[in-house]
CSV table of N, CA, C and O and ligand atoms in Angstrom, one decimal:
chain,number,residue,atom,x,y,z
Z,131,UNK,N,0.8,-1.2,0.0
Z,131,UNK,CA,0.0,0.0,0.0
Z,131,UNK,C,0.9,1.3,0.0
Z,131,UNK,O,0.6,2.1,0.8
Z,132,UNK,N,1.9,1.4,-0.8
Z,132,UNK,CA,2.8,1.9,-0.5
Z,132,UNK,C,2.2,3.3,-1.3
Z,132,UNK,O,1.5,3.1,-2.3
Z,133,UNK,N,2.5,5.0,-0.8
Z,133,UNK,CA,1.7,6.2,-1.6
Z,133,UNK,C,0.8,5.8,-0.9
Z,133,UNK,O,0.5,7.0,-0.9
Z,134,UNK,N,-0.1,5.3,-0.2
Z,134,UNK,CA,-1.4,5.4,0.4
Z,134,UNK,C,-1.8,6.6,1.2
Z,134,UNK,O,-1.4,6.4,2.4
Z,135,UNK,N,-2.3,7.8,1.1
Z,135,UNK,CA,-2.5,9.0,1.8
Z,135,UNK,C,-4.3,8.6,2.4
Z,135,UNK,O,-5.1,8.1,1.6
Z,136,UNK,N,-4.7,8.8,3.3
Z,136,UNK,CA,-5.9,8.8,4.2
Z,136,UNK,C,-6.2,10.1,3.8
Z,136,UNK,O,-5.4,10.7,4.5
Z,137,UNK,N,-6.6,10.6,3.2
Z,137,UNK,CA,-7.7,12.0,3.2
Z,137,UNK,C,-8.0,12.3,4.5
Z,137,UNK,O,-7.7,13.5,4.8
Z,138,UNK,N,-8.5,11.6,5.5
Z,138,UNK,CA,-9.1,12.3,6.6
Z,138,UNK,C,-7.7,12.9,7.7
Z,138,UNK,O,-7.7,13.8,8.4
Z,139,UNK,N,-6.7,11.8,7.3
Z,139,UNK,CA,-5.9,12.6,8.1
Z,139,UNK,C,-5.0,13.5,7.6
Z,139,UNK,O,-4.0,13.8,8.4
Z,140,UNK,N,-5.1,14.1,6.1
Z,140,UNK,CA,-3.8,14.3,5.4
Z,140,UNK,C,-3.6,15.8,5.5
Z,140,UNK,O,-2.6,16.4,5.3
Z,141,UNK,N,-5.1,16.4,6.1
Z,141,UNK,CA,-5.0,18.2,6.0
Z,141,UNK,C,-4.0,18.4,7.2
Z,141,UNK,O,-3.8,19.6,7.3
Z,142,UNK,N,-3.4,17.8,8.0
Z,142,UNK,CA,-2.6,18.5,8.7
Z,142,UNK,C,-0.8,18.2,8.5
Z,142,UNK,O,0.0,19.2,8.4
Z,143,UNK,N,-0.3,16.9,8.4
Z,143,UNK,CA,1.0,16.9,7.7
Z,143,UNK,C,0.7,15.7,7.4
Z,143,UNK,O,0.8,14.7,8.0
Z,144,UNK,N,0.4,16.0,6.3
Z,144,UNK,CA,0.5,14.9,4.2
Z,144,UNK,C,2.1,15.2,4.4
Z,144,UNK,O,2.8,16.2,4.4
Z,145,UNK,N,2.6,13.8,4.5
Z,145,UNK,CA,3.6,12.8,3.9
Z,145,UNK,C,5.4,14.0,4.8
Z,145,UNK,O,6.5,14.3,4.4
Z,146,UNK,N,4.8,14.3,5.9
Z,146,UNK,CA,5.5,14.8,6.9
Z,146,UNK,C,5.8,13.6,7.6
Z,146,UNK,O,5.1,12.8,8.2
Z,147,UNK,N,7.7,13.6,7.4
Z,147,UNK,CA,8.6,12.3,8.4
Z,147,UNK,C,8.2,12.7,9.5
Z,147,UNK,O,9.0,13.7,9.8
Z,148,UNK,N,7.2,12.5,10.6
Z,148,UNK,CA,7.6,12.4,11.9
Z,148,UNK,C,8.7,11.9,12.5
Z,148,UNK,O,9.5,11.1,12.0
Z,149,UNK,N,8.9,12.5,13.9
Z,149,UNK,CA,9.6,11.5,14.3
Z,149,UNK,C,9.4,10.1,15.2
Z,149,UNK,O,10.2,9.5,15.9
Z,150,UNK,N,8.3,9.8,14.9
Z,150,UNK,CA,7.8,8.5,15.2
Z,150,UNK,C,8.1,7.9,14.0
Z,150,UNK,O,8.4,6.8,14.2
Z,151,UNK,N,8.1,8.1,13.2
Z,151,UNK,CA,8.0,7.4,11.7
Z,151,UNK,C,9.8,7.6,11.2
Z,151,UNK,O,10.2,7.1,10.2
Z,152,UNK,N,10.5,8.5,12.2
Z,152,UNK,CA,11.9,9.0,11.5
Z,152,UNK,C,12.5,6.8,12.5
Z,152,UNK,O,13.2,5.8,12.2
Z,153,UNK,N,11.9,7.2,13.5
Z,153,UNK,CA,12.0,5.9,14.1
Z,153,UNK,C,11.9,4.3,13.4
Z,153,UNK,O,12.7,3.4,13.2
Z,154,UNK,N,10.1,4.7,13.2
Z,154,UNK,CA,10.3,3.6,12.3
Z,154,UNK,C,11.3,2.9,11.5
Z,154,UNK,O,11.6,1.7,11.5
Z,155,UNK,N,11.8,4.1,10.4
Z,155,UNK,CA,12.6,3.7,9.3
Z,155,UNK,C,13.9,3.3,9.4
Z,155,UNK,O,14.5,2.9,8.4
Z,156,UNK,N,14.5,3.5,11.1
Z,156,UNK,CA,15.8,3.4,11.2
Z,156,UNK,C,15.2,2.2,11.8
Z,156,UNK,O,15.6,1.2,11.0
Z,157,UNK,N,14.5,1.7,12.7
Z,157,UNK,CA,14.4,0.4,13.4
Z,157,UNK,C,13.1,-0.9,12.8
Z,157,UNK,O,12.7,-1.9,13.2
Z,158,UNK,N,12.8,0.0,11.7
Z,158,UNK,CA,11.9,-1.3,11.5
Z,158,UNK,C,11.7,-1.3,9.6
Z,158,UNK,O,11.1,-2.2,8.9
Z,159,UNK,N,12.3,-0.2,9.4
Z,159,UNK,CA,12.6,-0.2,7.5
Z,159,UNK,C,11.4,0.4,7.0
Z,159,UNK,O,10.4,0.7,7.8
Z,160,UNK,N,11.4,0.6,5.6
Z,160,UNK,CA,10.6,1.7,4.7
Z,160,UNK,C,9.0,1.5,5.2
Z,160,UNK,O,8.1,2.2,5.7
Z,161,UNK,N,9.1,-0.1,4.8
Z,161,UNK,CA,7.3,-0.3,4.6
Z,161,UNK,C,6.6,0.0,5.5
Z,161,UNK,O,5.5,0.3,5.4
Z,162,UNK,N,7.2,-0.1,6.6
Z,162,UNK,CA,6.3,0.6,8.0
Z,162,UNK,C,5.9,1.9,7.4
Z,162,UNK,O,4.8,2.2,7.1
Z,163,UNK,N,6.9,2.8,7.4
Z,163,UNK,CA,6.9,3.9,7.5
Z,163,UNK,C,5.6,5.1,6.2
Z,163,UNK,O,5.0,6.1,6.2
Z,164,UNK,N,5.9,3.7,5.1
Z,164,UNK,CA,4.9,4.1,3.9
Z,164,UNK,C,3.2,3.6,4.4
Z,164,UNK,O,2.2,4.1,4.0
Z,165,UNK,N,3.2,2.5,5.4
Z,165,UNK,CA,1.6,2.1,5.7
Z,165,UNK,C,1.5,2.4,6.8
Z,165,UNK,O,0.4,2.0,7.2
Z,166,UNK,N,2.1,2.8,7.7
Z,166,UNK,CA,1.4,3.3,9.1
Z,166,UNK,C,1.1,5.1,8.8
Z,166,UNK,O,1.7,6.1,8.3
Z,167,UNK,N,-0.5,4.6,9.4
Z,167,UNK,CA,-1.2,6.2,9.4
Z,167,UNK,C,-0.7,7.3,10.1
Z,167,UNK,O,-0.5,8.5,9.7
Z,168,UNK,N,-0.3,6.8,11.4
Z,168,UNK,CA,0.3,7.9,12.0
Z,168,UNK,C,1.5,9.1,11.2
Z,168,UNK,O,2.0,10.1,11.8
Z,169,UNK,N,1.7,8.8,10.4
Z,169,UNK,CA,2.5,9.7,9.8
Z,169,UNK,C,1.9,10.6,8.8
Z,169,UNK,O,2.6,11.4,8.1
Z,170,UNK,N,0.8,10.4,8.6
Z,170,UNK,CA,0.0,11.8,8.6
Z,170,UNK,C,-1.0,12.7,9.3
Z,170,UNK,O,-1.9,13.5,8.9
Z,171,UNK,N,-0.3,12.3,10.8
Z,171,UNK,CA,-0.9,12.8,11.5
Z,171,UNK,C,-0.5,13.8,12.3
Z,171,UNK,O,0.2,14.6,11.7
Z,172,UNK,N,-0.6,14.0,13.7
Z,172,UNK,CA,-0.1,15.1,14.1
Z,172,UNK,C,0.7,14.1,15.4
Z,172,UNK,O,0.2,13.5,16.3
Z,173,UNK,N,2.0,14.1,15.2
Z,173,UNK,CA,2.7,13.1,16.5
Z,173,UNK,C,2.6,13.2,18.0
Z,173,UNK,O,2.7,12.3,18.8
Z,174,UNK,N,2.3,14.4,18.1
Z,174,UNK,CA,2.3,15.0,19.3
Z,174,UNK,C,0.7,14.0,19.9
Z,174,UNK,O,0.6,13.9,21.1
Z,175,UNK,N,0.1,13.7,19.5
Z,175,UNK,CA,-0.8,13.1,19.3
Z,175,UNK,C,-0.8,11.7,20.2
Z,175,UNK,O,-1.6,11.6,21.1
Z,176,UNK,N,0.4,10.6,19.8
Z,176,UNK,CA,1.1,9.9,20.2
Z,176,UNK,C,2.0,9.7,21.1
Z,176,UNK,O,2.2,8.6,21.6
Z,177,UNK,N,2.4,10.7,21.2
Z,177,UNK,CA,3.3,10.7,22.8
Z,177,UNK,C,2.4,12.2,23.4
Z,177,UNK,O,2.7,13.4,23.1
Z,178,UNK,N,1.2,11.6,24.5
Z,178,UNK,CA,0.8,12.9,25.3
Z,178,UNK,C,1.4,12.8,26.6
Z,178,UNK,O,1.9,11.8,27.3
Z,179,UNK,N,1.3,14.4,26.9
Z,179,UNK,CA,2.2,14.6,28.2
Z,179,UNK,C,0.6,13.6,29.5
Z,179,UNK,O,-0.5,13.1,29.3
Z,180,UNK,N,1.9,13.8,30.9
Z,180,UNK,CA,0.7,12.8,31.5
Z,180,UNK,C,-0.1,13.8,32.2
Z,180,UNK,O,0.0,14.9,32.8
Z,181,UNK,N,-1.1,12.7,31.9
Z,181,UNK,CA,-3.1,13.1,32.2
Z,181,UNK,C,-3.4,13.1,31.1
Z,181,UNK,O,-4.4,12.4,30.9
Z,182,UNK,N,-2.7,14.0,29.5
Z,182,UNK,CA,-3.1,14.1,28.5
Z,182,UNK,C,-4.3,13.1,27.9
Z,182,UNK,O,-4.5,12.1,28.6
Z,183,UNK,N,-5.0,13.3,26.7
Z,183,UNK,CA,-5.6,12.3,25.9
Z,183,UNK,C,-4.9,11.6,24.8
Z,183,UNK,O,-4.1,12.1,23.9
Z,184,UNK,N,-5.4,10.3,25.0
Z,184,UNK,CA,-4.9,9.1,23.8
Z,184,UNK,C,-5.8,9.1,22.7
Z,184,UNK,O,-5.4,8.7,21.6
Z,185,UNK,N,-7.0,9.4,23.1
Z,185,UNK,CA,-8.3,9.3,22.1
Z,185,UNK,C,-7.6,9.5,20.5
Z,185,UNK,O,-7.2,8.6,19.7
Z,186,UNK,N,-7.5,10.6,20.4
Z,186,UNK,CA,-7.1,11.1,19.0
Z,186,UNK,C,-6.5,9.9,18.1
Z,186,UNK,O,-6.7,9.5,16.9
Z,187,UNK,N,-5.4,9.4,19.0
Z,187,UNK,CA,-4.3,8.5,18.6
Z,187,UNK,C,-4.7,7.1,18.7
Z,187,UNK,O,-4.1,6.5,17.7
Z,188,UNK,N,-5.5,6.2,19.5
Z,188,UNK,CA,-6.1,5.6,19.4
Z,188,UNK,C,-7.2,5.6,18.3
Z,188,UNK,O,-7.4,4.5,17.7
Z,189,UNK,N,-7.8,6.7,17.9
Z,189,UNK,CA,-8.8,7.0,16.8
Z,189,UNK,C,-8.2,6.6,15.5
Z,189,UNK,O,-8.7,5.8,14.6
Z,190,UNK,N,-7.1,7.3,15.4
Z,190,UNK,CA,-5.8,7.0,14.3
Z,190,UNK,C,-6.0,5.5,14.3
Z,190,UNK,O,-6.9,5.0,13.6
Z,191,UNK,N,-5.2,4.8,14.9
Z,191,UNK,CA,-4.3,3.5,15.1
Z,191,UNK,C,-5.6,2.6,15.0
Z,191,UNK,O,-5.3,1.4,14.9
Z,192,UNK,N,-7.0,2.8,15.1
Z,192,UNK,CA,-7.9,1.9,14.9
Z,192,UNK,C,-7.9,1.3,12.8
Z,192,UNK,O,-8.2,0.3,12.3
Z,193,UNK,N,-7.2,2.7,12.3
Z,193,UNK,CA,-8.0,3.2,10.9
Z,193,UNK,C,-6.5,2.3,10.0
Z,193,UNK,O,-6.5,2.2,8.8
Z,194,UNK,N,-5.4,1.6,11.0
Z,194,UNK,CA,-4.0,1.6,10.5
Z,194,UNK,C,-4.3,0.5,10.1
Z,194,UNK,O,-5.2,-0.2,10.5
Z,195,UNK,N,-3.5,0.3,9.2
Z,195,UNK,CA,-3.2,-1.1,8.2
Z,195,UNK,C,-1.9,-2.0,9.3
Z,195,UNK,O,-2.1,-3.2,9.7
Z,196,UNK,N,-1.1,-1.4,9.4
Z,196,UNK,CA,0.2,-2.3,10.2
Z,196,UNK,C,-0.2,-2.0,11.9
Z,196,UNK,O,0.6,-1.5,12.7
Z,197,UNK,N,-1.3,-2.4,12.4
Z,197,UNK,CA,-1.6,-2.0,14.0
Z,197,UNK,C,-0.9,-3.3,14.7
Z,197,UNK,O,-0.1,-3.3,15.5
Z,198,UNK,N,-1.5,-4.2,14.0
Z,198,UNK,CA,-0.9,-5.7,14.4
Z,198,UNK,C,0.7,-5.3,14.7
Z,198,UNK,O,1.3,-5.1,15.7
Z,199,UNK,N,1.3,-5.3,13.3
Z,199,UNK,CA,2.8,-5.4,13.2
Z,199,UNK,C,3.4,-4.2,14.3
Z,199,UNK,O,4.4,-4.5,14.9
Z,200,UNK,N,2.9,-3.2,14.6
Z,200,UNK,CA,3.6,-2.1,15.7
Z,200,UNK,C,2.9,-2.6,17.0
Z,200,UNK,O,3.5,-2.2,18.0
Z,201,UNK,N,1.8,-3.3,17.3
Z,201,UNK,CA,1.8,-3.6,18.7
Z,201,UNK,C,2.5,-4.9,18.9
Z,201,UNK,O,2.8,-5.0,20.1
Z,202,UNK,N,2.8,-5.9,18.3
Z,202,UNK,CA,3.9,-6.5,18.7
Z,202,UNK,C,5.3,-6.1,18.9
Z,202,UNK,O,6.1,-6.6,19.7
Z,203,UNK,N,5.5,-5.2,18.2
Z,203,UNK,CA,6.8,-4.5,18.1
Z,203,UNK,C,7.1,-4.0,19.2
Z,203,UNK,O,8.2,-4.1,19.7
Z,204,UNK,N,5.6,-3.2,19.9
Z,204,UNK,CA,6.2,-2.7,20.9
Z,204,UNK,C,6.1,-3.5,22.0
Z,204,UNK,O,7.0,-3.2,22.8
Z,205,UNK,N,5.4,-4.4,22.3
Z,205,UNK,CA,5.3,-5.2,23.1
Z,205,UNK,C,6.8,-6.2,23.1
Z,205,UNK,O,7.6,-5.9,24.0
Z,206,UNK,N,6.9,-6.7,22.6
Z,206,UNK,CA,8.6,-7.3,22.3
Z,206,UNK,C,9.3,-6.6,22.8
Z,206,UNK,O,9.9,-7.0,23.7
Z,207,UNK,N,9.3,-5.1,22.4
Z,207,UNK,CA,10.6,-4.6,22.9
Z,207,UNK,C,10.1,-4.0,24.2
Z,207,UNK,O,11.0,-3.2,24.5
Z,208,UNK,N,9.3,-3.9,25.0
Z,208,UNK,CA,9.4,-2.9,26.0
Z,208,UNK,C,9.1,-1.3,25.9
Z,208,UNK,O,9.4,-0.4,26.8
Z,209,UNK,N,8.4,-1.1,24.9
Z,209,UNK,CA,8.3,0.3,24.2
Z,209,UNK,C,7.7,1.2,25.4
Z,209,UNK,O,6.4,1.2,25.5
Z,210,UNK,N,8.3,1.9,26.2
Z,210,UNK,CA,8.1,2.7,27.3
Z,210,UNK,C,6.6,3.4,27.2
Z,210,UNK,O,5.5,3.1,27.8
Z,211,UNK,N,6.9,4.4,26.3
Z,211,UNK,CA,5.8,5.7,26.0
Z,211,UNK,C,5.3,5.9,24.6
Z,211,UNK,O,5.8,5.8,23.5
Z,212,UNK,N,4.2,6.3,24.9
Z,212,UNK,CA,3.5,6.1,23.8
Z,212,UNK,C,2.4,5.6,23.5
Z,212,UNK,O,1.9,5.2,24.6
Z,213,UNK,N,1.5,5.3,22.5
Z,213,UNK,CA,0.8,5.0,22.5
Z,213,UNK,C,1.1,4.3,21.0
Z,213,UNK,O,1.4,5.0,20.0
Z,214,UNK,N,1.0,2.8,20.8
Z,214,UNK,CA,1.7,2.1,19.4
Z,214,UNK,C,0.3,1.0,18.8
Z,214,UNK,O,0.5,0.1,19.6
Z,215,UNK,N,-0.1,0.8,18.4
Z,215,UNK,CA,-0.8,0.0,17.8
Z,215,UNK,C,-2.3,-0.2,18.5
Z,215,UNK,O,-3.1,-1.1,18.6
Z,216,UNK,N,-2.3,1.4,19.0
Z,216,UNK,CA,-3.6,1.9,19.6
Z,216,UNK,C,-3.9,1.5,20.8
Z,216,UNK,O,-5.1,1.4,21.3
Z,217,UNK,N,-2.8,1.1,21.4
Z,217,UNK,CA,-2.7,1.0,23.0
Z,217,UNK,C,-1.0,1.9,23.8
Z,217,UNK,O,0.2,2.1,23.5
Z,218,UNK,N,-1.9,2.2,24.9
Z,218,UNK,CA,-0.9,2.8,26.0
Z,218,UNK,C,-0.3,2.5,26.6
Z,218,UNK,O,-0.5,1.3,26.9
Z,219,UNK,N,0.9,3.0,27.3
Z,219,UNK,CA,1.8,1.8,27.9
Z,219,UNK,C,1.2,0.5,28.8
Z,219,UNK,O,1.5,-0.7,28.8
Z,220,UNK,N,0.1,1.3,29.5
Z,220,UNK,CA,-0.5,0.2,30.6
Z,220,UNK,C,-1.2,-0.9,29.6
Z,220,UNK,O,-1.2,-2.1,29.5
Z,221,UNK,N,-1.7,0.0,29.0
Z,221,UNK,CA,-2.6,-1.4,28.4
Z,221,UNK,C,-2.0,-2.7,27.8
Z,221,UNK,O,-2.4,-3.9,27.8
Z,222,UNK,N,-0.6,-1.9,27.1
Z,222,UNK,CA,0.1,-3.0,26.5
Z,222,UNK,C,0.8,-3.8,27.6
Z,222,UNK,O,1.1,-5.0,27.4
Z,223,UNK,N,1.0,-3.4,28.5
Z,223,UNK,CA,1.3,-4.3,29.6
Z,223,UNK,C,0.5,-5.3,30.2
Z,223,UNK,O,0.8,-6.2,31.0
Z,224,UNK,N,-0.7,-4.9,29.7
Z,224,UNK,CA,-2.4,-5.5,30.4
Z,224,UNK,C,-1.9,-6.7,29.1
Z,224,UNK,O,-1.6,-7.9,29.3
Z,225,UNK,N,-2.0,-6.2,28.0
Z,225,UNK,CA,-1.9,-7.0,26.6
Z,225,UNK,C,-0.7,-8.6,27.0
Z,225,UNK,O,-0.9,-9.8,26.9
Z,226,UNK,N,0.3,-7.9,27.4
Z,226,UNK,CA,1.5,-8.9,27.7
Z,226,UNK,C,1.2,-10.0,28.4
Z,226,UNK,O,1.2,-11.2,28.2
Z,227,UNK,N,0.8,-9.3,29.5
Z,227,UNK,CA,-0.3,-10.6,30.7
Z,227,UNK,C,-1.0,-11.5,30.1
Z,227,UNK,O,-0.7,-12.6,29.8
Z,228,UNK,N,-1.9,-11.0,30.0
Z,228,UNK,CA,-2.6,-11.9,29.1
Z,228,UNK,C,-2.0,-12.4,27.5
Z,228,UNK,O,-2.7,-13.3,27.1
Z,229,UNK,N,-1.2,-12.1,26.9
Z,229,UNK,CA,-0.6,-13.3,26.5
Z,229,UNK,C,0.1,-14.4,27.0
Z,229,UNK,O,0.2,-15.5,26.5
Z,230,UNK,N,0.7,-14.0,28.0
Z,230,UNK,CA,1.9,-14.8,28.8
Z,230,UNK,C,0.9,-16.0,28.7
Z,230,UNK,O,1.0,-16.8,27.8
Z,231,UNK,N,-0.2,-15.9,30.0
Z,231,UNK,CA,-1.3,-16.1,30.2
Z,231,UNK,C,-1.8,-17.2,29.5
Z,231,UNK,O,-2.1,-18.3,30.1
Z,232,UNK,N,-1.8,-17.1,28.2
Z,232,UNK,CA,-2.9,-17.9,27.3
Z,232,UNK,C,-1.6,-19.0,26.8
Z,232,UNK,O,-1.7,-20.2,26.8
Z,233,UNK,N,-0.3,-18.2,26.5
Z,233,UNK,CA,0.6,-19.2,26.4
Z,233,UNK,C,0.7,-20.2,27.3
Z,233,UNK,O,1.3,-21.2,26.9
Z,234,UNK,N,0.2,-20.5,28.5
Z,234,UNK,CA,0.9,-21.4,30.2
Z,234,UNK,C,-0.2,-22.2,30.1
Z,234,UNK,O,-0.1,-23.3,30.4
Z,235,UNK,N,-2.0,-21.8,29.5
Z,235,UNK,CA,-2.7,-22.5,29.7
Z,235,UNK,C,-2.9,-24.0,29.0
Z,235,UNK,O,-3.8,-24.7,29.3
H,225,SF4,S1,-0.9,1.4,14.8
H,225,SF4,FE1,-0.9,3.5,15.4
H,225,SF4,S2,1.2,4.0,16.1
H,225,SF4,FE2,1.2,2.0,15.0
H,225,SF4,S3,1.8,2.6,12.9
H,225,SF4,FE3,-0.4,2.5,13.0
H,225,SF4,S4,-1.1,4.6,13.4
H,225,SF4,FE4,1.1,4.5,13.9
């Protein structure tokens, strides 16, 4: 899906390297970076300060083609902050458990 622009998210930065996306491309290579939505969106979005809202970003990451491939990612690695395949740090931690979880059963 490589050139794929979302119209809904493109009026604010159309085909702007984030630097969530400058990330991607060093640690996870191009095709992330060409199908994940968030890079036309607004990043700040993605990493909110705390109390902030995730909604927005979660809203995003529901609409993403690669949600699967970045919430493993981050899960694997430990991905601190953020919000990555439409979940928050806690949740992906909730997420981990419960795989462990289903793996032992
Ligand atoms: S799931 Fe969310 S954070 Fe991950 S690439 Fe897609 S839009 Fe970006």
């Amino acid at each position: 899906m490589s050139g794929f622009v979302d119209t809904r998210y493109s009026n604010t930065t159309k085909n702007r390297l984030t630097p969530l996306m400058q990330w991607f491309e060093v640690n996870i290579g191009p095709s992330w970076r060409s199908e994940a939505l968030c890079a036309q969106t607004d990043p700040e979005a993605f990493f909110p300060g705390k109390g902030g809202s995730t909604q927005e970003a979660k809203r995003v990451c529901a609409d993403c083609t690669v949600r699967k491939q970045c919430l493993d990612w981050a899960v694997e690695h430990d991905e601190r902050f953020g919000i990555w395949g439409g979940m928050s740090e806690r949740e992906r931690r909730r997420y981990k458990k419960r795989m462990r979880a289903q793996r032992q059963v």
